[in-house]
Amino acid sequence: MVIDARVPGGEIEATTLRDLDLPGGAERVLLVTGCATLTPDAAEELAGRRLRLVGVDRFSVGGPQTHRILFAAGVVVLEGLDLSAAPPLLGGSQAQQVAHRCVTVMLNSTVPLSY
């Protein structure tokens, strides 16, 4: 599912994610951030939703604490995605196809996947 999470100010907080009213049961979320980072409380919010994957259109999802929170919850993080062609609030099988393509690109990349 692709979610438009752009906010002025450069940081996406937990309240921003709650205001977006993410659908329950989503396992994979790709966030259009407009270069904003996730704060640690936003990472806690996403981890609490038992997501399996969070992708962002930025070079990094956030700072070290944000990464630690997501990794500790078993969330796979994809960074540096080009989501410009993905329509926001994409759902169903199309969302799975987009997430699958992103994972395939990352796994075939020569860039190290460690943080």
The first five atom37 places (N, CA, C, CB, O) and aatype in JSON, in Angstrom:
{
  "aatype": [12, 19, 9, 3, 0, 1, 19, 14, 7, 7, 6, 9, 6, 0, 16, 16, 10, 1, 3, 10, 3, 10, 14, 7, 7, 0, 6, 1, 19, 10, 10, 19, 16, 7, 4, 0, 16, 10, 16, 14, 3, 0, 0, 6, 6, 10, 0, 7, 1, 1, 10, 1, 10, 19, 7, 19, 3, 1, 13, 15, 19, 7, 7, 14, 5, 16, 8, 1, 9, 10, 13, 0, 0, 7, 19, 19, 19, 10, 6, 7, 10, 3, 10, 15, 0, 0, 14, 14, 10, 10, 7, 7, 15, 5, 0, 5, 5, 19, 0, 8, 1, 4, 19, 16, 19, 12, 10, 2, 15, 16, 19, 14, 10, 15, 18],
  "atom_mask": [
    [1, 1, 1, 1, 1],
    [1, 1, 1, 1, 1],
    [1, 1, 1, 1, 1],
    [1, 1, 1, 1, 1],
    [1, 1, 1, 1, 1],
    [1, 1, 1, 1, 1],
    [1, 1, 1, 1, 1],
    [1, 1, 1, 1, 1],
    [1, 1, 1, 0, 1],
    [1, 1, 1, 0, 1],
    [1, 1, 1, 1, 1],
    [1, 1, 1, 1, 1],
    [1, 1, 1, 1, 1],
    [1, 1, 1, 1, 1],
    [1, 1, 1, 1, 1],
    [1, 1, 1, 1, 1],
    [1, 1, 1, 1, 1],
    [1, 1, 1, 1, 1],
    [1, 1, 1, 1, 1],
    [1, 1, 1, 1, 1],
    [1, 1, 1, 1, 1],
    [1, 1, 1, 1, 1],
    [1, 1, 1, 1, 1],
    [1, 1, 1, 0, 1],
    [1, 1, 1, 0, 1],
    [1, 1, 1, 1, 1],
    [1, 1, 1, 1, 1],
    [1, 1, 1, 1, 1],
    [1, 1, 1, 1, 1],
    [1, 1, 1, 1, 1],
    [1, 1, 1, 1, 1],
    [1, 1, 1, 1, 1],
    [1, 1, 1, 1, 1],
    [1, 1, 1, 0, 1],
    [1, 1, 1, 1, 1],
    [1, 1, 1, 1, 1],
    [1, 1, 1, 1, 1],
    [1, 1, 1, 1, 1],
    [1, 1, 1, 1, 1],
    [1, 1, 1, 1, 1],
    [1, 1, 1, 1, 1],
    [1, 1, 1, 1, 1],
    [1, 1, 1, 1, 1],
    [1, 1, 1, 1, 1],
    [1, 1, 1, 1, 1],
    [1, 1, 1, 1, 1],
    [1, 1, 1, 1, 1],
    [1, 1, 1, 0, 1],
    [1, 1, 1, 1, 1],
    [1, 1, 1, 1, 1],
    [1, 1, 1, 1, 1],
    [1, 1, 1, 1, 1],
    [1, 1, 1, 1, 1],
    [1, 1, 1, 1, 1],
    [1, 1, 1, 0, 1],
    [1, 1, 1, 1, 1],
    [1, 1, 1, 1, 1],
    [1, 1, 1, 1, 1],
    [1, 1, 1, 1, 1],
    [1, 1, 1, 1, 1],
    [1, 1, 1, 1, 1],
    [1, 1, 1, 0, 1],
    [1, 1, 1, 0, 1],
    [1, 1, 1, 1, 1],
    [1, 1, 1, 1, 1],
    [1, 1, 1, 1, 1],
    [1, 1, 1, 1, 1],
    [1, 1, 1, 1, 1],
    [1, 1, 1, 1, 1],
    [1, 1, 1, 1, 1],
    [1, 1, 1, 1, 1],
    [1, 1, 1, 1, 1],
    [1, 1, 1, 1, 1],
    [1, 1, 1, 0, 1],
    [1, 1, 1, 1, 1],
    [1, 1, 1, 1, 1],
    [1, 1, 1, 1, 1],
    [1, 1, 1, 1, 1],
    [1, 1, 1, 1, 1],
    [1, 1, 1, 0, 1],
    [1, 1, 1, 1, 1],
    [1, 1, 1, 1, 1],
    [1, 1, 1, 1, 1],
    [1, 1, 1, 1, 1],
    [1, 1, 1, 1, 1],
    [1, 1, 1, 1, 1],
    [1, 1, 1, 1, 1],
    [1, 1, 1, 1, 1],
    [1, 1, 1, 1, 1],
    [1, 1, 1, 1, 1],
    [1, 1, 1, 0, 1],
    [1, 1, 1, 0, 1],
    [1, 1, 1, 1, 1],
    [1, 1, 1, 1, 1],
    [1, 1, 1, 1, 1],
    [1, 1, 1, 1, 1],
    [1, 1, 1, 1, 1],
    [1, 1, 1, 1, 1],
    [1, 1, 1, 1, 1],
    [1, 1, 1, 1, 1],
    [1, 1, 1, 1, 1],
    [1, 1, 1, 1, 1],
    [1, 1, 1, 1, 1],
    [1, 1, 1, 1, 1],
    [1, 1, 1, 1, 1],
    [1, 1, 1, 1, 1],
    [1, 1, 1, 1, 1],
    [1, 1, 1, 1, 1],
    [1, 1, 1, 1, 1],
    [1, 1, 1, 1, 1],
    [1, 1, 1, 1, 1],
    [1, 1, 1, 1, 1],
    [1, 1, 1, 1, 1],
    [1, 1, 1, 1, 1],
    [1, 1, 1, 1, 1]
  ],
  "atom_positions": [
    [[0.84, -1.16, 0.0], [0.0, 0.0, 0.0], [0.9, 1.23, 0.0], [-0.96, -0.01, 1.21], [1.82, 1.32, 0.8]],
    [[0.63, 2.17, -0.88], [1.4, 3.41, -0.95], [0.61, 4.51, -0.25], [1.71, 3.81, -2.43], [-0.55, 4.75, -0.57]],
    [[1.25, 5.16, 0.71], [0.61, 6.2, 1.51], [1.35, 7.52, 1.32], [0.57, 5.81, 3.0], [2.57, 7.57, 1.44]],
    [[0.61, 8.58, 1.04], [1.2, 9.92, 0.96], [1.31, 10.47, 2.37], [0.34, 10.87, 0.05], [0.32, 10.86, 2.98]],
    [[2.54, 10.49, 2.9], [2.78, 10.93, 4.28], [3.58, 12.23, 4.32], [3.51, 9.85, 5.06], [4.23, 12.52, 5.32]],
    [[3.54, 13.0, 3.24], [4.31, 14.25, 3.21], [3.77, 15.24, 4.23], [4.27, 14.88, 1.8], [2.56, 15.44, 4.37]],
    [[4.71, 15.85, 4.95], [4.36, 16.85, 5.97], [5.34, 18.01, 5.86], [4.37, 16.23, 7.4], [6.5, 17.81, 5.49]],
    [[4.89, 19.22, 6.2], [5.85, 20.32, 6.27], [6.72, 20.15, 7.51], [5.11, 21.7, 6.29], [6.24, 19.71, 8.55]],
    [[7.96, 20.49, 7.41], [8.82, 20.46, 8.58], [9.84, 19.35, 8.61], [0.0, 0.0, 0.0], [10.76, 19.4, 9.42]],
    [[9.71, 18.36, 7.76], [10.76, 17.37, 7.64], [10.7, 16.17, 8.56], [0.0, 0.0, 0.0], [11.56, 15.29, 8.44]],
    [[9.73, 16.07, 9.48], [9.63, 14.9, 10.35], [8.21, 14.36, 10.38], [10.1, 15.26, 11.77], [7.25, 15.11, 10.57]],
    [[8.1, 13.07, 10.2], [6.81, 12.39, 10.3], [6.73, 11.79, 11.69], [6.63, 11.29, 9.18], [7.53, 10.94, 12.06]],
    [[5.75, 12.24, 12.46], [5.58, 11.78, 13.84], [4.44, 10.77, 13.92], [5.32, 12.97, 14.79], [3.69, 10.59, 12.96]],
    [[4.32, 10.12, 15.06], [3.26, 9.12, 15.27], [1.88, 9.73, 15.06], [3.36, 8.53, 16.68], [1.0, 9.07, 14.5]],
    [[1.68, 10.96, 15.5], [0.37, 11.59, 15.33], [0.03, 11.75, 13.85], [0.33, 12.96, 16.03], [-1.13, 11.62, 13.47]],
    [[1.03, 12.03, 13.03], [0.8, 12.14, 11.59], [0.31, 10.81, 11.04], [2.1, 12.57, 10.87], [-0.63, 10.77, 10.25]],
    [[0.94, 9.73, 11.44], [0.53, 8.4, 10.96], [-0.86, 8.03, 11.45], [1.54, 7.34, 11.4], [-1.64, 7.44, 10.7]],
    [[-1.16, 8.37, 12.68], [-2.52, 8.08, 13.2], [-3.56, 8.9, 12.44], [-2.6, 8.4, 14.72], [-4.66, 8.4, 12.17]],
    [[-3.23, 10.14, 12.1], [-4.16, 10.99, 11.34], [-4.41, 10.44, 9.94], [-3.61, 12.41, 11.24], [-5.47, 10.67, 9.36]],
    [[-3.45, 9.7, 9.39], [-3.62, 9.11, 8.06], [-4.6, 7.95, 8.08], [-2.28, 8.64, 7.52], [-5.08, 7.53, 7.03]],
    [[-4.9, 7.43, 9.27], [-5.85, 6.33, 9.42], [-5.49, 5.16, 8.52], [-7.27, 6.82, 9.11], [-6.28, 4.74, 7.67]],
    [[-4.28, 4.63, 8.72], [-3.83, 3.48, 7.94], [-4.78, 2.31, 8.16], [-2.39, 3.09, 8.33], [-5.19, 2.05, 9.29]],
    [[-5.13, 1.61, 7.1], [-6.04, 0.48, 7.24], [-5.44, -0.63, 8.09], [-6.43, -0.06, 5.87], [-4.25, -0.93, 7.99]],
    [[-6.26, -1.24, 8.92], [-5.8, -2.37, 9.72], [-5.51, -3.56, 8.84], [0.0, 0.0, 0.0], [-6.11, -3.73, 7.78]],
    [[-4.58, -4.38, 9.26], [-4.26, -5.58, 8.51], [-3.22, -5.39, 7.42], [0.0, 0.0, 0.0], [-2.79, -6.37, 6.81]],
    [[-2.81, -4.15, 7.16], [-1.77, -3.92, 6.14], [-0.46, -4.52, 6.65], [-1.6, -2.4, 5.83], [-0.1, -4.35, 7.81]],
    [[0.25, -5.21, 5.77], [1.54, -5.8, 6.14], [2.71, -5.03, 5.56], [1.6, -7.24, 5.68], [3.81, -5.06, 6.11]],
    [[2.48, -4.35, 4.44], [3.54, -3.63, 3.75], [3.06, -2.22, 3.44], [3.98, -4.37, 2.46], [1.99, -2.03, 2.87]],
    [[3.87, -1.25, 3.82], [3.52, 0.15, 3.57], [4.7, 0.85, 2.92], [3.1, 0.87, 4.89], [5.83, 0.76, 3.4]],
    [[4.43, 1.53, 1.81], [5.42, 2.37, 1.16], [4.99, 3.81, 1.39], [5.55, 2.04, -0.38], [3.89, 4.2, 1.01]],
    [[5.86, 4.6, 2.0], [5.53, 5.97, 2.38], [6.17, 6.97, 1.43], [5.97, 6.25, 3.8], [7.38, 6.99, 1.25]],
    [[5.33, 7.8, 0.82], [5.82, 8.96, 0.07], [6.05, 10.04, 1.12], [4.8, 9.43, -1.07], [5.1, 10.56, 1.69]],
    [[7.31, 10.38, 1.37], [7.65, 11.26, 2.48], [7.97, 12.69, 2.07], [8.81, 10.71, 3.22], [7.92, 13.6, 2.9]],
    [[8.3, 12.9, 0.8], [8.72, 14.24, 0.4], [9.99, 14.66, 1.12], [0.0, 0.0, 0.0], [10.16, 15.84, 1.43]],
    [[10.87, 13.72, 1.38], [12.17, 13.93, 2.06], [12.06, 14.06, 3.58], [12.82, 15.17, 1.53], [13.05, 14.41, 4.22]],
    [[10.91, 13.78, 4.16], [10.79, 13.8, 5.62], [11.27, 12.47, 6.2], [9.32, 14.08, 6.05], [11.2, 11.44, 5.53]],
    [[11.75, 12.5, 7.43], [12.18, 11.28, 8.11], [11.14, 10.87, 9.15], [13.56, 11.48, 8.78], [10.32, 11.68, 9.58]],
    [[11.19, 9.61, 9.53], [10.31, 9.12, 10.6], [10.99, 9.33, 11.94], [9.97, 7.61, 10.39], [12.17, 9.03, 12.11]],
    [[10.24, 9.86, 12.89], [10.75, 10.01, 14.25], [10.67, 8.65, 14.94], [9.95, 11.1, 15.04], [9.96, 7.76, 14.47]],
    [[11.39, 8.48, 16.05], [11.29, 7.21, 16.78], [9.86, 6.87, 17.21], [12.17, 7.25, 18.0], [9.48, 5.7, 17.21]],
    [[9.06, 7.88, 17.57], [7.68, 7.56, 17.97], [6.86, 7.1, 16.76], [7.01, 8.78, 18.62], [5.93, 6.31, 16.92]],
    [[7.18, 7.59, 15.58], [6.51, 7.12, 14.36], [6.91, 5.67, 14.08], [6.86, 8.02, 13.15], [6.08, 4.86, 13.67]],
    [[8.18, 5.35, 14.32], [8.64, 3.97, 14.15], [7.92, 3.05, 15.13], [10.16, 3.88, 14.36], [7.54, 1.93, 14.76]],
    [[7.73, 3.5, 16.36], [6.98, 2.72, 17.36], [5.54, 2.48, 16.88], [6.97, 3.43, 18.73], [5.0, 1.39, 17.03]],
    [[4.94, 3.52, 16.32], [3.57, 3.41, 15.79], [3.5, 2.35, 14.69], [3.08, 4.77, 15.25], [2.59, 1.51, 14.7]],
    [[4.44, 2.38, 13.76], [4.45, 1.41, 12.67], [4.76, 0.0, 13.19], [5.47, 1.81, 11.6], [4.14, -0.97, 12.76]],
    [[5.71, -0.1, 14.11], [6.06, -1.41, 14.68], [4.86, -2.0, 15.43], [7.27, -1.28, 15.62], [4.64, -3.21, 15.39]],
    [[4.1, -1.16, 16.09], [2.93, -1.61, 16.82], [1.83, -2.13, 15.93], [0.0, 0.0, 0.0], [0.94, -2.85, 16.39]],
    [[1.87, -1.78, 14.67], [0.88, -2.27, 13.7], [1.27, -3.62, 13.11], [0.69, -1.25, 12.58], [0.57, -4.16, 12.26]],
    [[2.41, -4.15, 13.55], [2.89, -5.46, 13.1], [3.13, -5.51, 11.6], [1.91, -6.54, 13.49], [2.84, -6.51, 10.94]],
    [[3.66, -4.42, 11.06], [4.0, -4.4, 9.64], [5.2, -5.31, 9.4], [4.31, -2.96, 9.17], [6.03, -5.51, 10.28]],
    [[5.26, -5.85, 8.2], [6.41, -6.67, 7.81], [7.42, -5.85, 7.03], [5.95, -7.87, 6.98], [8.6, -6.2, 7.0]],
    [[6.96, -4.76, 6.39], [7.84, -3.98, 5.53], [7.41, -2.52, 5.53], [7.83, -4.53, 4.1], [6.22, -2.22, 5.47]],
    [[8.39, -1.62, 5.6], [8.16, -0.19, 5.45], [9.17, 0.32, 4.43], [8.29, 0.58, 6.82], [10.38, 0.12, 4.6]],
    [[8.69, 0.96, 3.39], [9.56, 1.55, 2.38], [9.37, 3.05, 2.32], [0.0, 0.0, 0.0], [8.27, 3.55, 2.55]],
    [[10.45, 3.76, 2.01], [10.39, 5.23, 1.92], [11.11, 5.7, 0.66], [11.02, 5.88, 3.17], [11.98, 5.02, 0.12]],
    [[10.72, 6.88, 0.21], [11.31, 7.48, -0.98], [12.48, 8.4, -0.62], [10.26, 8.27, -1.75], [12.79, 9.34, -1.35]],
    [[13.12, 8.13, 0.47], [14.21, 8.95, 0.97], [15.42, 8.04, 1.16], [13.82, 9.66, 2.32], [15.28, 6.82, 1.24]],
    [[16.6, 8.64, 1.23], [17.81, 7.82, 1.39], [17.84, 7.08, 2.73], [19.04, 8.68, 1.26], [18.56, 6.09, 2.87]],
    [[17.07, 7.56, 3.71], [17.02, 6.9, 5.02], [15.65, 7.08, 5.64], [18.12, 7.46, 5.95], [15.03, 8.14, 5.5]],
    [[15.17, 6.05, 6.31], [13.87, 6.12, 6.99], [13.92, 7.06, 8.19], [13.44, 4.72, 7.44], [12.9, 7.62, 8.58]],
    [[15.1, 7.24, 8.76], [15.26, 8.11, 9.92], [16.61, 7.88, 10.57], [0.0, 0.0, 0.0], [17.52, 7.32, 9.96]],
    [[16.73, 8.31, 11.8], [17.98, 8.17, 12.54], [18.2, 6.75, 13.06], [0.0, 0.0, 0.0], [17.37, 5.87, 12.84]],
    [[19.32, 6.55, 13.75], [19.64, 5.21, 14.26], [18.55, 4.62, 15.16], [20.92, 5.27, 15.02], [18.28, 3.42, 15.07]],
    [[17.94, 5.42, 16.02], [16.91, 4.91, 16.92], [15.69, 4.42, 16.14], [16.49, 5.99, 17.93], [15.1, 3.39, 16.47]],
    [[15.32, 5.15, 15.1], [14.2, 4.74, 14.24], [14.49, 3.38, 13.61], [13.93, 5.8, 13.14], [13.63, 2.51, 13.59]],
    [[15.71, 3.21, 13.1], [16.1, 1.93, 12.52], [16.05, 0.81, 13.57], [17.52, 2.02, 11.93], [15.51, -0.26, 13.3]],
    [[16.59, 1.07, 14.74], [16.62, 0.04, 15.79], [15.21, -0.42, 16.16], [17.33, 0.57, 17.04], [14.96, -1.61, 16.33]],
    [[14.29, 0.53, 16.28], [12.91, 0.2, 16.65], [12.27, -0.7, 15.59], [12.07, 1.48, 16.84], [11.66, -1.71, 15.92]],
    [[12.42, -0.31, 14.33], [11.82, -1.1, 13.25], [12.48, -2.48, 13.14], [11.94, -0.35, 11.92], [11.78, -3.48, 13.0]],
    [[13.8, -2.52, 13.2], [14.5, -3.81, 13.09], [14.16, -4.73, 14.26], [16.01, -3.59, 13.02], [13.98, -5.93, 14.07]],
    [[14.06, -4.17, 15.47], [13.72, -4.98, 16.65], [12.34, -5.6, 16.52], [13.79, -4.12, 17.92], [12.08, -6.67, 17.07]],
    [[11.45, -4.92, 15.79], [10.1, -5.44, 15.58], [10.02, -6.38, 14.37], [9.12, -4.28, 15.39], [8.95, -6.87, 14.03]],
    [[11.17, -6.61, 13.73], [11.19, -7.51, 12.58], [10.7, -6.88, 11.29], [0.0, 0.0, 0.0], [10.34, -7.58, 10.35]],
    [[10.68, -5.54, 11.24], [10.21, -4.83, 10.05], [11.36, -4.69, 9.05], [9.63, -3.43, 10.43], [12.44, -4.22, 9.41]],
    [[11.13, -5.11, 7.82], [12.11, -4.9, 6.75], [11.98, -3.46, 6.29], [11.88, -5.91, 5.55], [10.87, -2.97, 6.07]],
    [[13.11, -2.77, 6.14], [13.11, -1.36, 5.74], [13.71, -1.24, 4.35], [13.89, -0.49, 6.77], [14.83, -1.7, 4.1]],
    [[12.97, -0.61, 3.44], [13.47, -0.3, 2.1], [13.64, 1.2, 2.01], [12.51, -0.84, 0.98], [12.71, 1.96, 2.32]],
    [[14.81, 1.65, 1.58], [15.1, 3.08, 1.52], [15.48, 3.47, 0.1], [16.22, 3.46, 2.5], [15.97, 2.65, -0.68]],
    [[15.26, 4.74, -0.24], [15.66, 5.26, -1.53], [14.81, 4.79, -2.68], [0.0, 0.0, 0.0], [15.3, 4.67, -3.81]],
    [[13.53, 4.53, -2.44], [12.62, 4.07, -3.49], [12.14, 5.23, -4.35], [11.43, 3.33, -2.88], [11.97, 6.34, -3.86]],
    [[11.92, 4.95, -5.62], [11.3, 5.93, -6.51], [9.82, 5.58, -6.57], [11.96, 5.93, -7.95], [9.42, 4.66, -7.29]],
    [[9.01, 6.31, -5.81], [7.57, 6.05, -5.75], [6.77, 7.02, -6.59], [7.09, 6.1, -4.31], [5.55, 7.11, -6.45]],
    [[7.44, 7.76, -7.48], [6.77, 8.8, -8.25], [5.68, 8.24, -9.17], [7.78, 9.56, -9.07], [4.72, 8.95, -9.48]],
    [[5.81, 7.01, -9.62], [4.82, 6.43, -10.52], [3.76, 5.62, -9.8], [5.51, 5.56, -11.53], [2.81, 5.15, -10.42]],
    [[3.9, 5.46, -8.5], [2.93, 4.67, -7.74], [1.82, 5.56, -7.23], [3.63, 3.94, -6.56], [2.09, 6.55, -6.53]],
    [[0.56, 5.24, -7.55], [-0.54, 6.06, -7.06], [-0.71, 5.91, -5.56], [-1.84, 5.7, -7.79], [-0.6, 4.8, -5.04]],
    [[-0.98, 7.01, -4.83], [-1.19, 6.92, -3.38], [-2.39, 6.04, -3.05], [-1.38, 8.31, -2.79], [-3.32, 5.89, -3.84]],
    [[-2.34, 5.47, -1.86], [-3.41, 4.63, -1.34], [-3.69, 3.45, -2.25], [-4.67, 5.44, -1.15], [-4.84, 3.04, -2.42]],
    [[-2.63, 2.91, -2.83], [-2.72, 1.73, -3.65], [-2.99, 0.54, -2.76], [-1.43, 1.53, -4.48], [-2.36, 0.4, -1.71]],
    [[-3.92, -0.33, -3.16], [-4.23, -1.47, -2.32], [-4.34, -2.75, -3.1], [0.0, 0.0, 0.0], [-4.18, -2.77, -4.32]],
    [[-4.61, -3.82, -2.4], [-4.85, -5.12, -3.02], [-3.63, -5.7, -3.69], [0.0, 0.0, 0.0], [-2.5, -5.49, -3.24]],
    [[-3.86, -6.44, -4.77], [-2.77, -7.15, -5.43], [-1.77, -6.2, -6.07], [-3.33, -8.08, -6.49], [-0.59, -6.54, -6.18]],
    [[-2.21, -5.01, -6.48], [-1.27, -4.05, -7.07], [-0.23, -3.64, -6.05], [-2.01, -2.82, -7.58], [0.95, -3.49, -6.4]],
    [[-0.62, -3.45, -4.81], [0.33, -3.07, -3.77], [1.36, -4.18, -3.56], [-0.39, -2.77, -2.44], [2.54, -3.9, -3.37]],
    [[0.92, -5.43, -3.61], [1.85, -6.54, -3.46], [2.84, -6.57, -4.62], [1.09, -7.87, -3.38], [4.01, -6.88, -4.42]],
    [[2.36, -6.26, -5.83], [3.25, -6.24, -6.98], [4.31, -5.16, -6.85], [2.45, -6.04, -8.27], [5.48, -5.39, -7.14]],
    [[3.9, -3.96, -6.4], [4.85, -2.87, -6.21], [5.87, -3.25, -5.15], [4.12, -1.56, -5.81], [7.07, -3.06, -5.36]],
    [[5.42, -3.78, -4.02], [6.34, -4.17, -2.95], [7.28, -5.27, -3.44], [5.56, -4.65, -1.71], [8.47, -5.25, -3.12]],
    [[6.76, -6.22, -4.2], [7.6, -7.3, -4.72], [8.68, -6.75, -5.64], [6.75, -8.35, -5.46], [9.83, -7.16, -5.57]],
    [[8.3, -5.82, -6.52], [9.29, -5.22, -7.42], [10.36, -4.48, -6.65], [8.61, -4.28, -8.42], [11.54, -4.55, -6.99]],
    [[9.96, -3.76, -5.61], [10.93, -3.01, -4.81], [11.9, -3.96, -4.13], [10.22, -2.15, -3.76], [13.11, -3.72, -4.11]],
    [[11.39, -5.05, -3.56], [12.25, -6.02, -2.9], [13.19, -6.65, -3.91], [11.42, -7.1, -2.18], [14.37, -6.84, -3.62]],
    [[12.68, -6.99, -5.09], [13.51, -7.6, -6.13], [14.64, -6.67, -6.53], [12.66, -7.96, -7.35], [15.78, -7.1, -6.67]],
    [[14.34, -5.39, -6.71], [15.36, -4.41, -7.06], [16.42, -4.34, -5.97], [14.74, -3.02, -7.29], [17.61, -4.33, -6.27]],
    [[15.99, -4.29, -4.7], [16.94, -4.2, -3.6], [17.8, -5.46, -3.52], [16.2, -3.97, -2.28], [19.01, -5.37, -3.28]],
    [[17.22, -6.63, -3.7], [17.98, -7.86, -3.58], [18.95, -8.05, -4.74], [17.04, -9.05, -3.51], [19.97, -8.72, -4.58]],
    [[18.66, -7.45, -5.88], [19.55, -7.54, -7.03], [20.56, -6.4, -7.06], [18.75, -7.55, -8.31], [21.39, -6.32, -7.97]],
    [[20.49, -5.52, -6.09], [21.37, -4.35, -6.04], [22.75, -4.75, -5.55], [20.77, -3.27, -5.13], [22.92, -5.74, -4.84]],
    [[23.74, -3.95, -5.95], [25.1, -4.17, -5.45], [25.38, -3.35, -4.21], [26.12, -3.83, -6.54], [26.47, -3.42, -3.65]],
    [[24.4, -2.57, -3.77], [24.54, -1.75, -2.58], [24.38, -2.62, -1.34], [23.52, -0.58, -2.58], [23.42, -3.4, -1.28]],
    [[25.27, -2.53, -0.35], [25.12, -3.33, 0.87], [23.8, -3.02, 1.57], [26.29, -3.09, 1.83], [23.39, -1.86, 1.63]],
    [[23.15, -4.03, 2.1], [21.86, -3.85, 2.75], [21.98, -3.66, 4.26], [20.97, -5.02, 2.46], [20.96, -3.57, 4.94]],
    [[23.18, -3.6, 4.8], [23.34, -3.42, 6.24], [23.34, -1.94, 6.59], [24.64, -4.08, 6.74], [23.59, -1.09, 5.74]],
    [[23.07, -1.65, 7.83], [23.05, -0.25, 8.3], [24.2, -0.01, 9.22], [21.75, 0.08, 9.01], [24.37, 1.1, 9.72]]
  ]
}
